[in-house]
CSV table of C-alpha atoms in Angstrom, one decimal:
chain,number,residue,atom,x,y,z
A,1,MET,CA,-41.1,-128.3,-29.5
A,2,PRO,CA,-44.4,-130.3,-28.9
A,3,PHE,CA,-46.4,-127.4,-30.4
A,4,LEU,CA,-44.1,-127.3,-33.5
A,5,LEU,CA,-44.5,-131.1,-33.9
A,6,LYS,CA,-48.3,-130.9,-33.6
A,7,THR,CA,-48.4,-128.0,-36.1
A,8,THR,CA,-46.3,-130.0,-38.5
A,9,ILE,CA,-48.4,-133.1,-38.3
A,10,THR,CA,-51.6,-131.0,-38.6
A,11,ASN,CA,-50.4,-129.3,-41.7
A,12,PHE,CA,-49.2,-132.6,-43.1
A,13,LEU,CA,-52.6,-134.2,-42.7
A,14,LYS,CA,-54.4,-131.3,-44.2
A,15,LEU,CA,-52.7,-131.3,-47.6
A,16,ARG,CA,-54.8,-132.3,-50.5
A,17,ASP,CA,-54.2,-133.5,-54.1
A,18,GLU,CA,-57.6,-132.4,-55.5
A,19,LEU,CA,-58.7,-135.8,-57.0
A,20,SER,CA,-62.1,-136.4,-58.6
A,21,LEU,CA,-63.2,-139.5,-60.5
A,22,ARG,CA,-64.9,-137.3,-63.0
A,23,ASN,CA,-61.5,-136.2,-64.3
A,24,ILE,CA,-60.8,-139.6,-65.7
A,25,ARG,CA,-60.9,-139.1,-69.5
A,26,LYS,CA,-62.4,-142.0,-71.3
A,27,GLU,CA,-61.1,-140.8,-74.6
A,28,ILE,CA,-57.5,-141.5,-73.5
A,29,LEU,CA,-58.2,-145.0,-72.1
A,30,PRO,CA,-55.2,-146.5,-74.0
A,31,LEU,CA,-52.8,-144.1,-72.3
A,32,ILE,CA,-54.3,-145.0,-68.9
A,33,LEU,CA,-53.8,-148.7,-69.6
A,34,ILE,CA,-50.4,-148.6,-71.2
A,35,PHE,CA,-48.2,-148.6,-68.0
A,36,PRO,CA,-50.4,-151.1,-66.0
A,37,LEU,CA,-50.4,-153.5,-69.0
A,38,SER,CA,-46.6,-153.2,-69.4
A,39,VAL,CA,-46.2,-154.3,-65.8
A,40,ILE,CA,-48.8,-157.1,-65.9
A,41,VAL,CA,-47.6,-158.6,-69.2
A,42,GLY,CA,-44.1,-158.7,-67.9
A,43,ASP,CA,-45.1,-160.5,-64.8
A,44,LEU,CA,-47.2,-163.1,-66.6
A,45,ARG,CA,-44.2,-164.5,-68.5
A,46,TYR,CA,-41.9,-166.0,-65.9
A,47,PHE,CA,-43.9,-166.7,-62.7
A,48,ASP,CA,-43.5,-170.5,-63.1
A,49,LEU,CA,-39.8,-170.7,-64.0
A,50,LYS,CA,-37.7,-172.4,-61.3
A,51,ILE,CA,-34.0,-172.4,-62.3
A,52,GLU,CA,-31.0,-171.4,-60.2
A,53,MET,CA,-27.7,-170.0,-61.6
A,54,TRP,CA,-24.8,-168.4,-59.8
A,55,GLY,CA,-26.6,-168.7,-56.5
A,56,LEU,CA,-29.6,-166.7,-57.8
A,57,GLN,CA,-33.2,-167.9,-58.2
A,58,SER,CA,-34.9,-167.3,-61.6
A,59,PHE,CA,-37.1,-164.5,-60.2
A,60,GLU,CA,-33.9,-162.7,-59.1
A,61,LEU,CA,-32.2,-163.3,-62.5
A,62,MET,CA,-35.1,-161.7,-64.3
A,63,LEU,CA,-34.5,-158.4,-62.6
A,64,TYR,CA,-31.2,-157.8,-64.4
A,65,PRO,CA,-32.4,-157.6,-68.0
A,66,LEU,CA,-35.5,-155.7,-66.7
A,67,GLY,CA,-33.2,-153.1,-65.2
A,68,LEU,CA,-31.1,-152.9,-68.4
A,69,GLY,CA,-34.3,-152.2,-70.3
A,70,TRP,CA,-35.0,-149.2,-68.0
A,71,LEU,CA,-31.4,-148.0,-68.5
A,72,VAL,CA,-31.9,-147.8,-72.3
A,73,LEU,CA,-34.6,-145.2,-71.8
A,74,ALA,CA,-32.3,-143.0,-69.9
A,75,PHE,CA,-30.5,-142.2,-73.1
A,76,ILE,CA,-33.1,-142.4,-75.9
A,77,PRO,CA,-34.2,-139.2,-77.6
A,78,GLN,CA,-37.7,-138.1,-76.7
A,79,LYS,CA,-39.0,-138.4,-80.3
A,80,MET,CA,-37.9,-142.1,-80.3
A,81,ILE,CA,-39.7,-143.2,-77.2
A,82,LEU,CA,-43.1,-144.0,-78.7
A,83,PRO,CA,-41.6,-145.8,-81.8
A,84,LEU,CA,-39.4,-147.8,-79.5
A,85,LEU,CA,-42.3,-148.7,-77.3
A,86,ARG,CA,-44.2,-150.0,-80.3
A,87,THR,CA,-41.2,-151.9,-81.7
A,88,ALA,CA,-40.6,-153.5,-78.3
A,89,ALA,CA,-44.2,-154.5,-77.9
A,90,VAL,CA,-44.1,-156.3,-81.3
A,91,CYS,CA,-40.9,-158.1,-80.3
A,92,SER,CA,-42.4,-159.3,-77.1
A,93,ALA,CA,-45.3,-160.8,-79.0
A,94,LEU,CA,-42.9,-162.5,-81.4
A,95,LEU,CA,-41.1,-164.1,-78.5
A,96,LEU,CA,-44.3,-165.5,-77.0
A,97,PRO,CA,-44.5,-168.8,-79.0
A,98,PHE,CA,-40.9,-169.7,-77.8
A,99,GLN,CA,-42.0,-169.4,-74.2
A,100,PHE,CA,-44.8,-171.9,-74.8
A,101,ILE,CA,-42.9,-174.6,-76.7
A,102,LEU,CA,-39.6,-174.6,-74.9
A,103,THR,CA,-39.1,-176.8,-71.8
A,104,GLU,CA,-37.9,-175.6,-68.5
A,105,ASP,CA,-34.2,-175.4,-69.2
A,106,LEU,CA,-31.6,-172.8,-70.0
A,107,GLY,CA,-33.0,-172.2,-73.4
A,108,ARG,CA,-36.3,-171.1,-71.9
A,109,LEU,CA,-34.5,-169.0,-69.3
A,110,ALA,CA,-32.6,-167.2,-72.1
A,111,VAL,CA,-35.9,-166.5,-73.9
A,112,PHE,CA,-37.5,-165.2,-70.7
A,113,MET,CA,-34.5,-163.0,-70.0
A,114,ALA,CA,-34.7,-161.5,-73.5
A,115,PHE,CA,-38.4,-160.9,-72.9
A,116,GLN,CA,-37.7,-159.2,-69.7
A,117,PHE,CA,-35.2,-156.9,-71.3
A,118,ILE,CA,-37.8,-156.0,-73.9
A,119,ASN,CA,-40.4,-155.6,-71.2
A,120,GLY,CA,-38.1,-153.2,-69.3
A,121,ILE,CA,-38.0,-151.0,-72.4
A,122,CYS,CA,-41.8,-151.2,-72.7
A,123,ALA,CA,-42.4,-150.4,-69.1
A,124,ALA,CA,-39.9,-147.5,-69.1
A,125,SER,CA,-41.4,-146.1,-72.3
A,126,ALA,CA,-44.9,-146.4,-71.0
A,127,PHE,CA,-43.8,-144.7,-67.8
A,128,PHE,CA,-42.9,-141.6,-69.9
A,129,LEU,CA,-46.6,-141.4,-71.1
A,130,PHE,CA,-47.8,-142.2,-67.6
A,131,CYS,CA,-45.9,-139.2,-66.2
A,132,PHE,CA,-46.5,-136.6,-68.8
A,133,ARG,CA,-49.9,-137.4,-70.4
A,134,LEU,CA,-52.1,-138.4,-67.4
A,135,ASN,CA,-53.5,-136.4,-64.5
A,136,ASN,CA,-53.4,-137.5,-60.9
A,137,VAL,CA,-56.6,-139.5,-60.7
A,138,GLU,CA,-55.8,-141.3,-64.0
A,139,ARG,CA,-52.4,-142.3,-62.6
A,140,LEU,CA,-54.1,-143.5,-59.4
A,141,PHE,CA,-56.6,-145.6,-61.4
A,142,GLY,CA,-53.8,-147.1,-63.5
A,143,MET,CA,-51.7,-148.1,-60.5
A,144,SER,CA,-54.9,-149.6,-58.9
A,145,LEU,CA,-55.2,-151.9,-61.9
A,146,ILE,CA,-51.8,-153.3,-61.3
A,147,ILE,CA,-52.6,-154.0,-57.6
A,148,PHE,CA,-55.9,-155.6,-58.7
A,149,TYR,CA,-53.9,-158.0,-60.9
A,150,TYR,CA,-51.5,-158.9,-58.0
A,151,GLY,CA,-54.5,-159.4,-55.7
A,152,PHE,CA,-56.0,-161.7,-58.3
A,153,TRP,CA,-52.7,-163.5,-58.7
A,154,TYR,CA,-52.3,-164.3,-55.0
A,155,THR,CA,-56.0,-165.2,-54.3
A,156,ILE,CA,-57.2,-166.9,-57.5
A,157,TRP,CA,-54.2,-167.7,-59.7
A,158,ARG,CA,-52.2,-169.5,-57.0
A,159,THR,CA,-55.3,-171.3,-55.7
A,160,PHE,CA,-56.8,-172.8,-58.9
A,161,PRO,CA,-54.6,-174.8,-61.3
A,162,ILE,CA,-57.0,-174.3,-64.2
A,163,VAL,CA,-56.5,-170.5,-64.0
A,164,GLN,CA,-52.7,-171.0,-64.1
A,165,ASP,CA,-53.1,-173.2,-67.2
A,166,ILE,CA,-55.1,-170.5,-68.9
A,167,GLY,CA,-52.5,-167.9,-68.1
A,168,LYS,CA,-49.7,-170.1,-69.5
A,169,THR,CA,-51.5,-170.6,-72.8
A,170,TRP,CA,-54.2,-168.7,-74.6
A,171,GLY,CA,-54.8,-166.3,-71.7
A,172,GLY,CA,-51.2,-165.1,-71.8
A,173,ALA,CA,-51.4,-164.8,-75.6
A,174,LEU,CA,-54.6,-162.7,-75.3
A,175,ALA,CA,-53.0,-160.4,-72.8
A,176,VAL,CA,-50.1,-159.7,-75.1
A,177,ALA,CA,-52.4,-159.2,-78.0
A,178,VAL,CA,-54.4,-156.6,-76.1
A,179,TYR,CA,-51.2,-154.9,-75.0
A,180,VAL,CA,-49.9,-154.6,-78.5
A,181,ALA,CA,-53.2,-153.1,-79.6
A,182,VAL,CA,-53.2,-150.6,-76.8
A,183,VAL,CA,-49.6,-149.6,-77.6
A,184,PHE,CA,-50.6,-148.7,-81.2
A,185,LEU,CA,-53.6,-146.7,-80.0
A,186,CYS,CA,-51.4,-144.4,-77.9
A,187,HIS,CA,-50.2,-141.1,-79.2
A,188,GLN,CA,-47.6,-138.7,-77.9
A,189,LYS,CA,-48.5,-135.0,-78.2
A,190,GLU,CA,-46.6,-133.0,-75.7
A,191,HIS,CA,-43.0,-132.2,-76.2
A,192,ILE,CA,-41.1,-131.9,-72.9
A,193,ASP,CA,-38.3,-129.4,-72.7
A,194,SER,CA,-35.1,-131.3,-72.3
A,195,THR,CA,-33.2,-128.2,-70.9
A,196,GLU,CA,-35.4,-127.9,-67.8
A,197,ASP,CA,-33.6,-129.1,-64.7
A,198,GLY,CA,-36.8,-129.8,-62.7
A,199,LYS,CA,-35.6,-127.9,-59.6
A,200,GLY,CA,-38.3,-126.9,-57.1
A,201,ALA,CA,-40.7,-129.6,-58.0
A,202,GLY,CA,-39.3,-132.2,-55.6
A,203,ALA,CA,-39.0,-134.8,-58.3
A,204,GLY,CA,-35.4,-135.7,-57.5
A,205,PHE,CA,-36.3,-136.1,-53.9
A,206,VAL,CA,-39.2,-138.4,-54.4
A,207,ILE,CA,-37.4,-140.5,-57.0
A,208,THR,CA,-34.6,-141.1,-54.5
A,209,LEU,CA,-37.4,-142.0,-52.0
A,210,HIS,CA,-38.4,-144.7,-54.4
A,211,MET,CA,-35.1,-146.4,-53.6
A,212,VAL,CA,-36.2,-146.6,-49.9
A,213,TYR,CA,-39.4,-148.1,-51.0
A,214,TYR,CA,-37.6,-150.7,-53.2
A,215,THR,CA,-35.3,-151.7,-50.4
A,216,ILE,CA,-38.2,-152.2,-48.0
A,217,MET,CA,-39.9,-154.3,-50.7
A,218,CYS,CA,-36.8,-156.4,-51.3
A,219,THR,CA,-36.5,-157.1,-47.6
A,220,ILE,CA,-40.0,-158.4,-47.2
A,221,ASN,CA,-40.1,-160.1,-50.6
A,222,TYR,CA,-37.1,-162.2,-49.5
A,223,LEU,CA,-39.1,-163.6,-46.6
A,224,GLU,CA,-42.0,-164.3,-49.0
A,225,TRP,CA,-40.2,-166.1,-51.7
A,226,MET,CA,-37.2,-167.7,-50.0
A,227,GLU,CA,-38.7,-168.6,-46.6
A,228,HIS,CA,-42.4,-168.9,-47.6
A,229,SER,CA,-43.4,-166.9,-44.6
A,230,VAL,CA,-46.2,-165.1,-46.3
A,231,ALA,CA,-49.6,-166.7,-46.7
A,232,SER,CA,-50.8,-166.2,-50.2
A,233,MET,CA,-54.6,-165.8,-49.8
A,234,PRO,CA,-54.5,-163.2,-46.9
A,235,PHE,CA,-51.8,-161.3,-48.8
A,236,GLY,CA,-54.0,-161.1,-51.9
A,237,ILE,CA,-57.0,-160.0,-49.9
A,238,GLY,CA,-54.7,-157.2,-48.4
A,239,GLN,CA,-53.9,-156.1,-52.0
A,240,PHE,CA,-57.6,-155.8,-52.8
A,241,ALA,CA,-58.1,-153.9,-49.6
A,242,ALA,CA,-55.3,-151.5,-50.6
A,243,ILE,CA,-57.3,-150.3,-53.6
A,244,LEU,CA,-60.3,-149.6,-51.4
A,245,PHE,CA,-58.1,-147.9,-48.9
A,246,ILE,CA,-56.6,-145.6,-51.6
A,247,LEU,CA,-59.9,-144.7,-53.1
A,248,LEU,CA,-61.3,-143.9,-49.7
A,249,ILE,CA,-58.4,-141.8,-48.4
A,250,GLN,CA,-57.3,-140.2,-51.7
A,251,VAL,CA,-60.6,-139.7,-53.6
A,252,ARG,CA,-63.4,-139.7,-51.1
A,253,ILE,CA,-61.7,-138.0,-48.1
A,254,ASN,CA,-59.3,-136.2,-50.5
A,255,GLN,CA,-56.3,-136.6,-48.2
A,256,SER,CA,-52.7,-136.0,-49.0
A,257,ALA,CA,-50.6,-138.7,-50.8
A,258,LEU,CA,-48.0,-138.2,-48.1
A,259,TYR,CA,-50.6,-139.5,-45.6
A,260,ILE,CA,-50.8,-142.7,-47.7
A,261,TRP,CA,-47.0,-142.9,-47.7
A,262,LEU,CA,-47.0,-142.7,-43.9
A,263,MET,CA,-49.6,-145.5,-43.7
A,264,TYR,CA,-47.5,-147.6,-46.0
A,265,LEU,CA,-44.5,-147.3,-43.6
A,266,VAL,CA,-46.6,-148.1,-40.5
A,267,LEU,CA,-48.4,-151.1,-42.2
A,268,SER,CA,-45.1,-152.6,-43.6
A,269,LEU,CA,-43.4,-152.4,-40.2
A,270,LEU,CA,-46.5,-153.8,-38.4
A,271,GLY,CA,-47.0,-156.7,-40.8
A,272,LEU,CA,-43.3,-157.7,-40.7
A,273,GLY,CA,-43.3,-157.5,-36.9
A,274,ILE,CA,-46.3,-159.8,-36.7
A,275,LEU,CA,-44.7,-162.3,-39.1
A,276,ILE,CA,-41.8,-162.7,-36.7
A,277,TYR,CA,-44.1,-164.8,-34.5
A,278,ASN,CA,-44.4,-168.2,-36.2
A,279,SER,CA,-47.9,-169.4,-35.8
A,280,GLN,CA,-51.0,-169.8,-38.0
A,281,ILE,CA,-52.8,-166.8,-36.7
A,282,THR,CA,-49.8,-164.4,-37.0
A,283,SER,CA,-49.1,-165.8,-40.5
A,284,ILE,CA,-52.6,-164.9,-41.6
A,285,LEU,CA,-52.8,-161.5,-39.8
A,286,GLY,CA,-49.2,-160.5,-40.7
A,287,SER,CA,-49.7,-161.5,-44.4
A,288,LEU,CA,-53.0,-159.5,-44.6
A,289,ILE,CA,-51.4,-156.4,-43.1
A,290,TYR,CA,-48.3,-156.8,-45.3
A,291,GLY,CA,-50.4,-157.2,-48.4
A,292,LEU,CA,-52.3,-154.0,-47.5
A,293,GLY,CA,-49.1,-152.1,-46.9
A,294,ASP,CA,-47.4,-153.5,-50.0
A,295,GLY,CA,-50.4,-152.5,-52.2
A,296,VAL,CA,-50.7,-149.0,-50.7
A,297,GLY,CA,-46.9,-148.4,-51.1
A,298,TYR,CA,-46.7,-149.6,-54.7
A,299,ILE,CA,-49.6,-147.4,-55.8
A,300,ILE,CA,-48.5,-144.3,-53.9
A,301,ILE,CA,-44.8,-144.3,-54.7
A,302,TYR,CA,-45.4,-144.4,-58.5
A,303,TYR,CA,-48.1,-141.8,-58.1
A,304,LEU,CA,-45.8,-139.5,-56.3
A,305,CYS,CA,-42.9,-140.1,-58.7
A,306,ALA,CA,-45.0,-139.5,-61.8
A,307,GLY,CA,-46.7,-136.5,-60.3
A,308,ALA,CA,-43.5,-134.9,-59.3
A,309,ILE,CA,-41.9,-135.6,-62.7
A,310,LYS,CA,-44.8,-134.0,-64.5
A,311,LYS,CA,-44.8,-131.0,-62.2
A,312,SER,CA,-41.0,-130.6,-62.9
A,313,LYS,CA,-41.8,-130.4,-66.7
A,314,SER,CA,-38.3,-131.9,-67.0
A,315,LEU,CA,-37.2,-134.8,-69.3
A,316,LYS,CA,-34.0,-134.9,-67.1
A,317,MET,CA,-36.1,-136.0,-64.1
A,318,TYR,CA,-37.7,-138.8,-66.1
A,319,ARG,CA,-34.3,-140.0,-67.2
A,320,PHE,CA,-33.1,-139.9,-63.6
A,321,ALA,CA,-36.0,-142.1,-62.7
A,322,CYS,CA,-35.0,-144.6,-65.3
A,323,LEU,CA,-31.5,-144.6,-64.0
A,324,VAL,CA,-32.7,-145.2,-60.4
A,325,LEU,CA,-34.9,-148.1,-61.5
A,326,PHE,CA,-31.9,-149.6,-63.3
A,327,ILE,CA,-29.8,-149.3,-60.0
A,328,GLU,CA,-32.6,-150.9,-58.0
A,329,TYR,CA,-33.1,-153.9,-60.3
A,330,CYS,CA,-29.5,-154.6,-61.2
A,331,LEU,CA,-27.6,-153.5,-58.1
A,332,ILE,CA,-29.7,-153.3,-55.0
A,333,SER,CA,-31.6,-156.6,-55.6
A,334,GLY,CA,-28.4,-158.6,-56.2
A,335,VAL,CA,-26.4,-157.2,-53.3
A,336,TYR,CA,-29.4,-157.5,-51.0
A,337,SER,CA,-30.1,-161.1,-51.7
A,338,GLN,CA,-26.4,-162.0,-51.3
A,339,ILE,CA,-26.2,-160.3,-47.9
A,340,LEU,CA,-29.3,-162.1,-46.7
A,341,ASN,CA,-28.0,-165.5,-48.0
A,342,PHE,CA,-24.8,-165.1,-45.9
A,343,TYR,CA,-26.5,-163.9,-42.8
A,344,ASP,CA,-26.6,-166.7,-40.1
A,345,GLY,CA,-29.2,-165.3,-37.8
A,346,SER,CA,-33.0,-165.1,-38.2
A,347,ASN,CA,-33.9,-163.3,-41.4
A,348,HIS,CA,-37.1,-162.1,-39.8
A,349,TYR,CA,-35.3,-160.1,-37.2
A,350,LEU,CA,-32.8,-158.8,-39.7
A,351,ALA,CA,-35.6,-157.8,-42.1
A,352,PHE,CA,-37.5,-156.1,-39.2
A,353,GLY,CA,-34.4,-154.2,-38.2
A,354,VAL,CA,-33.7,-153.0,-41.7
A,355,VAL,CA,-37.3,-151.9,-42.3
A,356,LEU,CA,-37.4,-150.2,-38.8
A,357,VAL,CA,-34.3,-148.1,-39.7
A,358,LEU,CA,-35.7,-147.1,-43.1
A,359,CYS,CA,-39.1,-146.2,-41.8
A,360,SER,CA,-37.5,-144.1,-39.0
A,361,VAL,CA,-35.4,-142.2,-41.6
A,362,CYS,CA,-38.5,-141.6,-43.7
A,363,LEU,CA,-40.5,-140.3,-40.7
A,364,LEU,CA,-37.7,-137.8,-39.9
A,365,PHE,CA,-37.9,-136.5,-43.5
A,366,ILE,CA,-41.6,-136.0,-43.5
A,367,PRO,CA,-41.3,-132.1,-43.1
A,368,VAL,CA,-38.9,-132.1,-46.0
A,369,MET,CA,-41.2,-134.2,-48.1
A,370,GLN,CA,-44.0,-131.8,-47.3
A,371,LYS,CA,-42.0,-128.8,-48.4
A,372,ARG,CA,-40.4,-130.3,-51.5
A,373,LEU,CA,-43.5,-132.1,-52.9
A,374,TYR,CA,-46.4,-129.8,-52.0
A,375,ASN,CA,-45.0,-126.3,-52.4
A,376,ALA,CA,-47.3,-126.0,-55.4
A,377,ASP,CA,-50.7,-127.5,-56.2
A,378,TRP,CA,-51.0,-131.0,-57.6
A,379,THR,CA,-54.3,-130.4,-59.3
A,380,ASP,CA,-56.4,-132.4,-61.7
A,381,GLY,CA,-58.8,-129.5,-62.2
A,382,ILE,CA,-58.3,-126.7,-64.7
A,383,HIS,CA,-56.8,-123.4,-63.9
A,384,LEU,CA,-58.6,-120.1,-64.2
A,385,GLN,CA,-56.0,-118.8,-66.8
A,386,GLU,CA,-57.5,-121.4,-69.2
A,387,ILE,CA,-60.9,-119.6,-69.1
A,388,PRO,CA,-60.7,-116.4,-71.2
A,389,GLU,CA,-63.5,-114.5,-69.4
A,390,TYR,CA,-61.5,-114.6,-66.2
A,391,ALA,CA,-58.2,-113.4,-67.7
A,392,GLN,CA,-58.6,-109.8,-66.5
A,393,PRO,CA,-59.7,-110.4,-62.9
A,394,LEU,CA,-57.0,-113.1,-62.5
A,395,ALA,CA,-54.3,-110.7,-63.8
A,396,GLU,CA,-55.5,-108.0,-61.3
A,397,THR,CA,-55.5,-110.6,-58.5
A,398,GLU,CA,-51.9,-111.6,-59.4
A,399,THR,CA,-51.0,-107.9,-59.3
A,400,PHE,CA,-52.1,-107.2,-55.7
A,401,ASN,CA,-50.8,-110.6,-54.6
A,402,ALA,CA,-47.3,-109.5,-55.6
A,403,ARG,CA,-47.8,-106.0,-54.4
A,404,ASP,CA,-48.9,-107.0,-50.9
A,405,ASP,CA,-46.6,-110.0,-50.7
A,406,LEU,CA,-49.6,-112.3,-49.8
A,407,GLY,CA,-47.9,-115.5,-50.8
A,408,LEU,CA,-51.1,-116.9,-52.5
A,409,THR,CA,-50.7,-120.1,-54.4
A,410,GLY,CA,-52.0,-120.4,-58.0
A,411,ARG,CA,-55.2,-122.2,-56.9
A,412,GLU,CA,-55.8,-119.6,-54.1
A,413,GLN,CA,-55.6,-116.8,-56.7
A,414,ASP,CA,-58.1,-118.6,-58.9
A,415,ILE,CA,-60.6,-118.9,-56.0
A,416,LEU,CA,-60.0,-115.3,-54.9
A,417,ALA,CA,-60.7,-114.0,-58.3
A,418,MET,CA,-63.9,-116.0,-58.6
A,419,LEU,CA,-65.1,-115.0,-55.1
A,420,LEU,CA,-64.6,-111.4,-55.9
A,421,LYS,CA,-66.7,-111.9,-59.0
A,422,GLY,CA,-69.5,-113.2,-56.8
A,423,ILE,CA,-69.2,-116.8,-57.7
A,424,SER,CA,-70.4,-119.3,-55.1
A,425,PRO,CA,-68.1,-122.0,-53.7
A,426,LYS,CA,-70.2,-124.7,-55.3
A,427,GLU,CA,-70.0,-123.0,-58.7
A,428,ILE,CA,-66.3,-122.5,-58.3
A,429,GLY,CA,-65.8,-126.3,-57.7
A,430,TYR,CA,-67.9,-127.1,-60.8
A,431,THR,CA,-66.0,-124.6,-63.0
A,432,LEU,CA,-62.5,-125.7,-61.8
A,433,LYS,CA,-63.4,-129.4,-61.7
A,434,VAL,CA,-62.5,-129.8,-58.1
A,435,SER,CA,-64.6,-130.8,-55.1
A,436,TYR,CA,-66.6,-128.5,-52.9
A,437,HIS,CA,-64.4,-129.6,-50.0
A,438,THR,CA,-61.3,-128.6,-51.9
A,439,VAL,CA,-62.7,-125.2,-52.6
A,440,GLY,CA,-63.4,-124.8,-48.8
A,441,PHE,CA,-59.9,-125.9,-48.0
A,442,HIS,CA,-58.3,-123.3,-50.2
A,443,ARG,CA,-60.8,-120.6,-49.2
A,444,LYS,CA,-59.9,-121.2,-45.5
A,445,ASN,CA,-56.2,-120.8,-46.3
A,446,LEU,CA,-57.0,-117.7,-48.4
A,447,TYR,CA,-58.9,-116.0,-45.5
A,448,ARG,CA,-56.0,-116.8,-43.1
A,449,LYS,CA,-53.4,-115.2,-45.4
A,450,LEU,CA,-55.6,-112.1,-46.0
A,451,GLY,CA,-56.4,-111.8,-42.3
A,452,ILE,CA,-60.1,-111.8,-42.8
A,453,GLN,CA,-63.0,-114.0,-41.6
A,454,SER,CA,-65.8,-113.7,-44.2
A,455,ILE,CA,-66.7,-113.0,-47.8
A,456,HIS,CA,-68.0,-109.6,-46.7
A,457,GLU,CA,-64.6,-108.6,-45.4
A,458,LEU,CA,-63.0,-109.9,-48.6
A,459,ILE,CA,-65.3,-107.8,-50.9
A,460,THR,CA,-64.7,-104.7,-48.7
A,461,LYS,CA,-60.9,-105.1,-48.8
A,462,TYR,CA,-60.3,-106.1,-52.4
A,463,GLY,CA,-63.6,-105.9,-54.3
A,464,SER,CA,-62.8,-102.5,-55.7
A,465,GLU,CA,-59.5,-103.7,-57.2
A,466,VAL,CA,-61.1,-106.4,-59.5
A,467,SER,CA,-63.3,-105.3,-62.4
């Protein structure tokens, strides 16, 4: 049993996603910005509203129309997604003047709720492009932009009133104008097969996992907004640190996204545990760790969801994601806040208990996550089948892979075919647009499956079969 656990952990930590910053395509910058701007513009519009209705604060009320906006996209035909996005973006711009001139009353609340419904449509539509048009590193970059905004909001926005005034007036208007321009620069090319069920890609599993993330987020956010337990500046610094953490682990070290998910669980639990102790030092330290965990979790869960949906090549999985977001915003948030409002004990202890249970469940499902999400490559690089000169050797490689039941992945077959053609690992990485370390990782797995130790043994065993 200990050996099995050690092997599982070792394999888990070795998985890679093949990320490289050189795979960010500057020519599709509007597509990279579309989802981050949808989230940021939506957040800009109601941060200062303080109205309570039916026992709910304004920030809780805003979640209901937002969820309904996501629900709309669960039923919209694919060809209507981009036109709907553009229409909704224009409508959000038209609502902007009313948000500036109305006083803080029910009229302004109604306008904000209408804006949030439209923003839900925008965000859900943009998420379609985020899933199917971007590669891994572009999605990671886009999510990092959102966390950068939140870091700025907690460190600068909430500290300096002049920055808040700019955001409420011409700064907010400028952000909406940029957003509308970006929306109209986006184009939808790929047609996704609506008949695909997405089985085998792990999309349904990771989308369901998003509900776990959302519940953890609701738990800690309640402490932040209702009890003011979280210190703003350390939390914001933690958000900035999350971006550096992601870039280091995902891009530089090229570690698995599941490793980041594990770190999110640990950091969230640790930060919440520290916040239980009510002192200045624990408030700063706990807020910093919580901010780091929150940023890491936000980036990686959407990265995982979008990557799994793209790998599934299924419009049904995208629609399922929209439905799950609707359930989170409209059901989980409301029920959760009511439960905490009626709880008589310390909300810190209740929150810690809830997060502890959820994290424990997630840890138990790590082997399942590994199997469901990474049974095929998540690669930003190109595949050998896209290079005509390698069509023949790749076909021959696929033939003896099936004949000898080697169980090689698509990327391992690519590297095998190139090694047999005498291509060096460095040249392989350059051709396939993956790192040298990624080539070494797959080559090591390849040698293990073939039962060999060197390139000489590889040529001797299979060289004659590839022309």
